[in-house]
Amino acid sequence: MSDTSSRTHVAEEDDPGSQANAQGAPPKRARWWLTGAAVVTLVLSVGVIVTRQDDDGEAKPASAAPAKSVASATGRATAPEDGPPYVSVPTFASTSVRDTAFVADVAQFSTWPSGTEPYGVMSSAPGGSDITEFRAAVIKDAKSVCGALADGTDMEDVPDAVGLPFSDPIDQAGFMVEAVTFYCPDRMAAVTDDVYSKPVPTRQEDDCPTASALEVTASTVAPTGDGVVYTAPYKVKVRNTSSYAVRVQLQQRWFADGYLDDGVWGLFGDAGDDQIVTIDAGDTFAYEGDQNGIYRWNRTEVRVQPREFVFFGCGYRPGPGPGTEDATGE
């Protein structure tokens, strides 16, 4: 029998001067829908949904004014950076790379009003599902959005048709735009009131870090006890060496003579603690605790649980860039 009777954990910020960006990735960017054409795209999408949900017959779509102003540029637009009808959409080296980038982008939904409840693992609150379950859920929902649009479902009816776990119209529209951008860009016109009708492929760089970007250390001191119960203080640090914030699930194991779970990976830290933590780029998550029990604790180890991590915002740069291919169509 064992538990951790006391613990503290803090996030330590490394010296900015020592954070050399080995990957050459740009600084953290704002949430995706606040950059480039995504602003107009989201406004248009929200307008369509809000209009359907509003019981006031006098209400006008929120997209009315933006749609009119951006549509006037259609006749002179010749490239993605010129705006409508062109819009840059990402292409990836493989479906797995695309999935990783998509999950990395929507993992930031923990800042959305209704995003933390349906995808609890991304919330800062204890509990929720594993990160792999979150990954599977958001990919499934994204593909369901595309499937509904392909079947002719009106955009405003898609959230109910596929059962999107969002109650806020902004969340609904944001997720649908993201799903279309990654999984069915040919449906972009359907979610932008036909303003963006010419998706232009933009090759993305696979720069999402692996678990090796997280340096984990754990140390203990000699246990003390009364011959019946022993206490071993320990410290854990997890340093995020990457250029992206990460949501990570940790595991811990203990070693002691006669301990039935000797060397078996189990829960991290104290019983009831959140097993999933967020570590900003370049920061260190630090944790201190005491392991108590009838065994003379020799040592402890901590690791990132296999596949249970997601780096925020990697693998995707919105907007046209050097990888943009020639626009197709008229």
mmCIF file of N, CA and C in Angstrom, residues 66-112:
data_model
loop_
_atom_site.group_PDB
_atom_site.id
_atom_site.type_symbol
_atom_site.label_atom_id
_atom_site.label_comp_id
_atom_site.label_asym_id
_atom_site.label_seq_id
_atom_site.Cartn_x
_atom_site.Cartn_y
_atom_site.Cartn_z
ATOM 1 N N PRO A 66 -19.732 41.695 -43.822
ATOM 2 C CA PRO A 66 -18.449 41.191 -44.308
ATOM 3 C C PRO A 66 -18.561 40.543 -45.682
ATOM 4 N N ALA A 67 -19.643 39.786 -45.913
ATOM 5 C CA ALA A 67 -19.779 39.105 -47.187
ATOM 6 C C ALA A 67 -19.843 40.108 -48.324
ATOM 7 N N LYS A 68 -20.548 41.214 -48.108
ATOM 8 C CA LYS A 68 -20.680 42.218 -49.154
ATOM 9 C C LYS A 68 -19.351 42.881 -49.442
ATOM 10 N N SER A 69 -18.608 43.194 -48.385
ATOM 11 C CA SER A 69 -17.352 43.909 -48.579
ATOM 12 C C SER A 69 -16.281 43.024 -49.207
ATOM 13 N N VAL A 70 -16.184 41.766 -48.775
ATOM 14 C CA VAL A 70 -15.138 40.926 -49.325
ATOM 15 C C VAL A 70 -15.501 40.426 -50.717
ATOM 16 N N ALA A 71 -16.798 40.282 -50.985
ATOM 17 C CA ALA A 71 -17.195 39.796 -52.304
ATOM 18 C C ALA A 71 -16.834 40.790 -53.393
ATOM 19 N N SER A 72 -16.752 42.074 -53.036
ATOM 20 C CA SER A 72 -16.430 43.078 -54.028
ATOM 21 C C SER A 72 -15.024 42.910 -54.570
ATOM 22 N N ALA A 73 -14.183 42.159 -53.837
ATOM 23 C CA ALA A 73 -12.811 41.948 -54.280
ATOM 24 C C ALA A 73 -12.683 40.761 -55.218
ATOM 25 N N THR A 74 -13.772 40.011 -55.397
ATOM 26 C CA THR A 74 -13.702 38.790 -56.174
ATOM 27 C C THR A 74 -13.180 39.023 -57.578
ATOM 28 N N GLY A 75 -13.625 40.084 -58.210
ATOM 29 C CA GLY A 75 -13.259 40.299 -59.594
ATOM 30 C C GLY A 75 -11.788 40.570 -59.816
ATOM 31 N N ARG A 76 -11.073 41.038 -58.796
ATOM 32 C CA ARG A 76 -9.671 41.383 -59.001
ATOM 33 C C ARG A 76 -8.710 40.455 -58.265
ATOM 34 N N ALA A 77 -9.241 39.432 -57.609
ATOM 35 C CA ALA A 77 -8.370 38.521 -56.874
ATOM 36 C C ALA A 77 -7.720 37.531 -57.824
ATOM 37 N N THR A 78 -6.410 37.403 -57.736
ATOM 38 C CA THR A 78 -5.681 36.489 -58.623
ATOM 39 C C THR A 78 -4.801 35.513 -57.876
ATOM 40 N N ALA A 79 -4.682 35.661 -56.552
ATOM 41 C CA ALA A 79 -3.815 34.794 -55.759
ATOM 42 C C ALA A 79 -4.375 34.710 -54.345
ATOM 43 N N PRO A 80 -3.972 33.690 -53.565
ATOM 44 C CA PRO A 80 -4.511 33.518 -52.213
ATOM 45 C C PRO A 80 -4.395 34.758 -51.344
ATOM 46 N N GLU A 81 -3.262 35.458 -51.429
ATOM 47 C CA GLU A 81 -3.075 36.614 -50.563
ATOM 48 C C GLU A 81 -3.984 37.779 -50.933
ATOM 49 N N ASP A 82 -4.613 37.721 -52.120
ATOM 50 C CA ASP A 82 -5.531 38.773 -52.531
ATOM 51 C C ASP A 82 -6.916 38.603 -51.912
ATOM 52 N N GLY A 83 -7.160 37.467 -51.317
ATOM 53 C CA GLY A 83 -8.448 37.263 -50.690
ATOM 54 C C GLY A 83 -9.446 36.552 -51.590
ATOM 55 N N PRO A 84 -10.737 36.728 -51.307
ATOM 56 C CA PRO A 84 -11.778 35.996 -52.035
ATOM 57 C C PRO A 84 -11.633 36.168 -53.551
ATOM 58 N N PRO A 85 -11.969 35.143 -54.335
ATOM 59 C CA PRO A 85 -12.553 33.872 -53.892
ATOM 60 C C PRO A 85 -11.511 32.844 -53.461
ATOM 61 N N TYR A 86 -10.213 33.242 -53.490
ATOM 62 C CA TYR A 86 -9.155 32.295 -53.151
ATOM 63 C C TYR A 86 -8.945 32.216 -51.646
ATOM 64 N N VAL A 87 -8.642 31.022 -51.169
ATOM 65 C CA VAL A 87 -8.289 30.843 -49.770
ATOM 66 C C VAL A 87 -7.263 29.713 -49.689
ATOM 67 N N SER A 88 -6.209 29.948 -48.939
ATOM 68 C CA SER A 88 -5.166 28.943 -48.799
ATOM 69 C C SER A 88 -5.620 27.841 -47.850
ATOM 70 N N VAL A 89 -5.434 26.587 -48.277
ATOM 71 C CA VAL A 89 -5.773 25.439 -47.437
ATOM 72 C C VAL A 89 -4.552 24.534 -47.344
ATOM 73 N N PRO A 90 -4.358 23.883 -46.214
ATOM 74 C CA PRO A 90 -3.134 23.096 -46.009
ATOM 75 C C PRO A 90 -3.163 21.748 -46.719
ATOM 76 N N THR A 91 -1.999 21.323 -47.189
ATOM 77 C CA THR A 91 -1.807 19.952 -47.658
ATOM 78 C C THR A 91 -0.637 19.366 -46.886
ATOM 79 N N PHE A 92 -0.659 18.043 -46.719
ATOM 80 C CA PHE A 92 0.314 17.395 -45.851
ATOM 81 C C PHE A 92 0.958 16.204 -46.537
ATOM 82 N N ALA A 93 2.098 15.791 -45.999
ATOM 83 C CA ALA A 93 2.855 14.691 -46.589
ATOM 84 C C ALA A 93 2.115 13.368 -46.479
ATOM 85 N N SER A 94 1.253 13.225 -45.474
ATOM 86 C CA SER A 94 0.513 11.985 -45.280
ATOM 87 C C SER A 94 -0.713 12.269 -44.436
ATOM 88 N N THR A 95 -1.623 11.308 -44.380
ATOM 89 C CA THR A 95 -2.819 11.486 -43.559
ATOM 90 C C THR A 95 -2.470 11.536 -42.079
ATOM 91 N N SER A 96 -1.458 10.803 -41.664
ATOM 92 C CA SER A 96 -1.071 10.825 -40.249
ATOM 93 C C SER A 96 -0.493 12.176 -39.860
ATOM 94 N N VAL A 97 0.274 12.787 -40.766
ATOM 95 C CA VAL A 97 0.810 14.120 -40.510
ATOM 96 C C VAL A 97 -0.333 15.135 -40.430
ATOM 97 N N ARG A 98 -1.299 14.988 -41.337
ATOM 98 C CA ARG A 98 -2.469 15.875 -41.303
ATOM 99 C C ARG A 98 -3.226 15.721 -39.985
ATOM 100 N N ASP A 99 -3.466 14.486 -39.567
ATOM 101 C CA ASP A 99 -4.199 14.252 -38.324
ATOM 102 C C ASP A 99 -3.480 14.863 -37.126
ATOM 103 N N THR A 100 -2.157 14.710 -37.101
ATOM 104 C CA THR A 100 -1.372 15.268 -35.999
ATOM 105 C C THR A 100 -1.502 16.783 -35.952
ATOM 106 N N ALA A 101 -1.413 17.429 -37.120
ATOM 107 C CA ALA A 101 -1.524 18.885 -37.175
ATOM 108 C C ALA A 101 -2.920 19.358 -36.793
ATOM 109 N N PHE A 102 -3.936 18.626 -37.235
ATOM 110 C CA PHE A 102 -5.315 18.994 -36.906
ATOM 111 C C PHE A 102 -5.547 18.908 -35.400
ATOM 112 N N VAL A 103 -5.149 17.812 -34.797
ATOM 113 C CA VAL A 103 -5.329 17.643 -33.361
ATOM 114 C C VAL A 103 -4.544 18.710 -32.603
ATOM 115 N N ALA A 104 -3.346 19.032 -33.088
ATOM 116 C CA ALA A 104 -2.533 20.069 -32.447
ATOM 117 C C ALA A 104 -3.232 21.418 -32.476
ATOM 118 N N ASP A 105 -3.971 21.677 -33.546
ATOM 119 C CA ASP A 105 -4.653 22.965 -33.657
ATOM 120 C C ASP A 105 -5.905 23.014 -32.795
ATOM 121 N N VAL A 106 -6.735 21.981 -32.847
ATOM 122 C CA VAL A 106 -7.964 22.015 -32.064
ATOM 123 C C VAL A 106 -7.716 21.734 -30.591
ATOM 124 N N ALA A 107 -6.522 21.269 -30.245
ATOM 125 C CA ALA A 107 -6.194 21.074 -28.832
ATOM 126 C C ALA A 107 -6.266 22.387 -28.072
ATOM 127 N N GLN A 108 -6.186 23.485 -28.781
ATOM 128 C CA GLN A 108 -6.258 24.802 -28.154
ATOM 129 C C GLN A 108 -7.689 25.186 -27.795
ATOM 130 N N PHE A 109 -8.647 24.295 -28.039
ATOM 131 C CA PHE A 109 -10.041 24.583 -27.732
ATOM 132 C C PHE A 109 -10.303 24.708 -26.244
ATOM 133 N N SER A 110 -9.330 24.395 -25.409
ATOM 134 C CA SER A 110 -9.539 24.525 -23.963
ATOM 135 C C SER A 110 -9.801 25.973 -23.582
ATOM 136 N N THR A 111 -9.506 26.907 -24.491
ATOM 137 C CA THR A 111 -9.776 28.320 -24.214
ATOM 138 C C THR A 111 -11.163 28.727 -24.700
ATOM 139 N N TRP A 112 -11.885 27.816 -25.323
ATOM 140 C CA TRP A 112 -13.205 28.140 -25.844
ATOM 141 C C TRP A 112 -14.257 27.985 -24.755
#
